[in-house]
């Protein structure tokens, strides 16, 4: 990248400019995003060292969902919590890796407007094969009164109430993709200056896509209606752009990042083993649905818009169909008819 003839816009500059469009904005959201990006730069540093130091491997503990935690999961979780605890813009957090939410009780935090939910390290099974992994976050304005610690109610809000959401992909380069209702923008980390710089302005999810993405090994466990949609994707029908190609990395961040850039559909449907699907509403599906919808795409459980699901538990799971508007609509024609799992 040349620094001479092209003006770099850093994430910070960008969010401050966005804030100026709102006369009453206080800049707190920009400051919160700066803190989140700082934590992710620190995670990025550890991710880059993953093959060098003894940070790969299982930590020997399981999280609330009974999954093995890897060391980087723990590191990333702690890094985000520590940075946000010290941030004066965050009243509390909820993380995929912790059983309960954490309310920060210092004098600044109790007066903060925002709570943050995150999946600190997404795609952890990909760490030891050097495939892309990520961090996903979601920001809500709290509903409990200022001046006291935040409450469960602040975290269990439907996705429509998100103020902002984003992800960081630790891939061949490190990128932060950030959405507000104003749109979606992508920033690439320029390592020599340690700043995320605007590289993908106004990202749009194509209306049509040529790629479908799911763990197809689960087909035998899927409802017949979902199987019928997969048959559709694999159909020999050149005139209608079929068959589609299949791609699956197994990191939601990486699969969604491709879907956002190239178009397509990503799915983690309900199956006989995971009757609500596998992915978590609050840490994975809601933030990704917010980003994809802000880019013009769609996200559904199969029967309901993801963003309108009223959460009942912090760690609840939902089936997801997300991506290009026309392809998701096509999937819904199949799966909303019947989603019976026998
Ligand atoms: P996490 O690493 O945060 O537990 O998330 C893993 C998720 C998600 O990233 C991915 O889409 C999905 O698990 C893959 O699941 P399968 O291995 O069942 O395909
Ligand atoms: Mn995840
Ligand atoms: Mn995770």
Coordinates of N, CA and C and ligand atoms in Angstrom, one line a residue, residues 67 96-97 119-124 134 136 250-253 278-280 283-284, ligand 2:
X67 N -18.8 -27.5 24.7 CA -17.8 -27.6 23.6 C -16.4 -27.3 24.2
X96 N -20.1 -15.6 24.3 CA -20.4 -17.0 24.0 C -19.6 -17.9 25.0
X97 N -18.5 -17.4 25.5 CA -17.7 -18.3 26.3 C -18.0 -18.2 27.8
X119 N -18.9 -13.1 20.2 CA -18.2 -14.4 20.0 C -16.8 -14.1 19.8
X120 N -16.0 -14.3 20.9 CA -14.6 -13.8 20.9 C -13.7 -14.4 19.8
X121 N -14.0 -15.7 19.6 CA -13.2 -16.4 18.6 C -14.1 -17.4 17.9
X122 N -14.4 -17.1 16.6 CA -15.3 -17.9 15.8 C -14.5 -18.8 14.9
X123 N -14.9 -20.0 14.8 CA -14.2 -21.0 13.9 C -13.0 -21.6 14.6
X124 N -13.1 -21.8 15.9 CA -11.9 -22.2 16.6 C -11.3 -23.5 16.1
X134 N -12.4 -15.7 13.3 CA -12.9 -14.3 13.4 C -13.3 -14.0 14.8
X136 N -16.8 -11.8 16.4 CA -18.1 -11.2 16.0 C -18.6 -10.4 17.2
X250 N -16.3 -23.6 7.4 CA -16.6 -24.1 8.8 C -16.2 -23.0 9.8
X251 N -15.9 -21.8 9.4 CA -15.9 -20.6 10.2 C -17.0 -19.7 9.8
X252 N -18.0 -19.4 10.6 CA -19.1 -18.6 10.1 C -18.6 -17.2 9.6
X253 N -17.6 -16.6 10.3 CA -17.1 -15.3 9.8 C -16.5 -15.5 8.4
X278 N -27.3 -24.8 15.1 CA -26.1 -24.9 16.0 C -25.7 -23.5 16.4
X279 N -26.0 -22.5 15.5 CA -25.4 -21.2 15.8 C -26.2 -20.3 16.7
X280 N -25.5 -19.5 17.5 CA -26.1 -18.8 18.6 C -26.7 -17.5 18.1
X283 N -24.8 -14.1 19.6 CA -23.4 -13.9 19.4 C -23.0 -14.0 17.9
X284 N -23.8 -14.8 17.1 CA -23.5 -15.1 15.8 C -24.6 -14.6 14.8
Ligands
LIG2 MN1 -18.8 -18.9 16.6

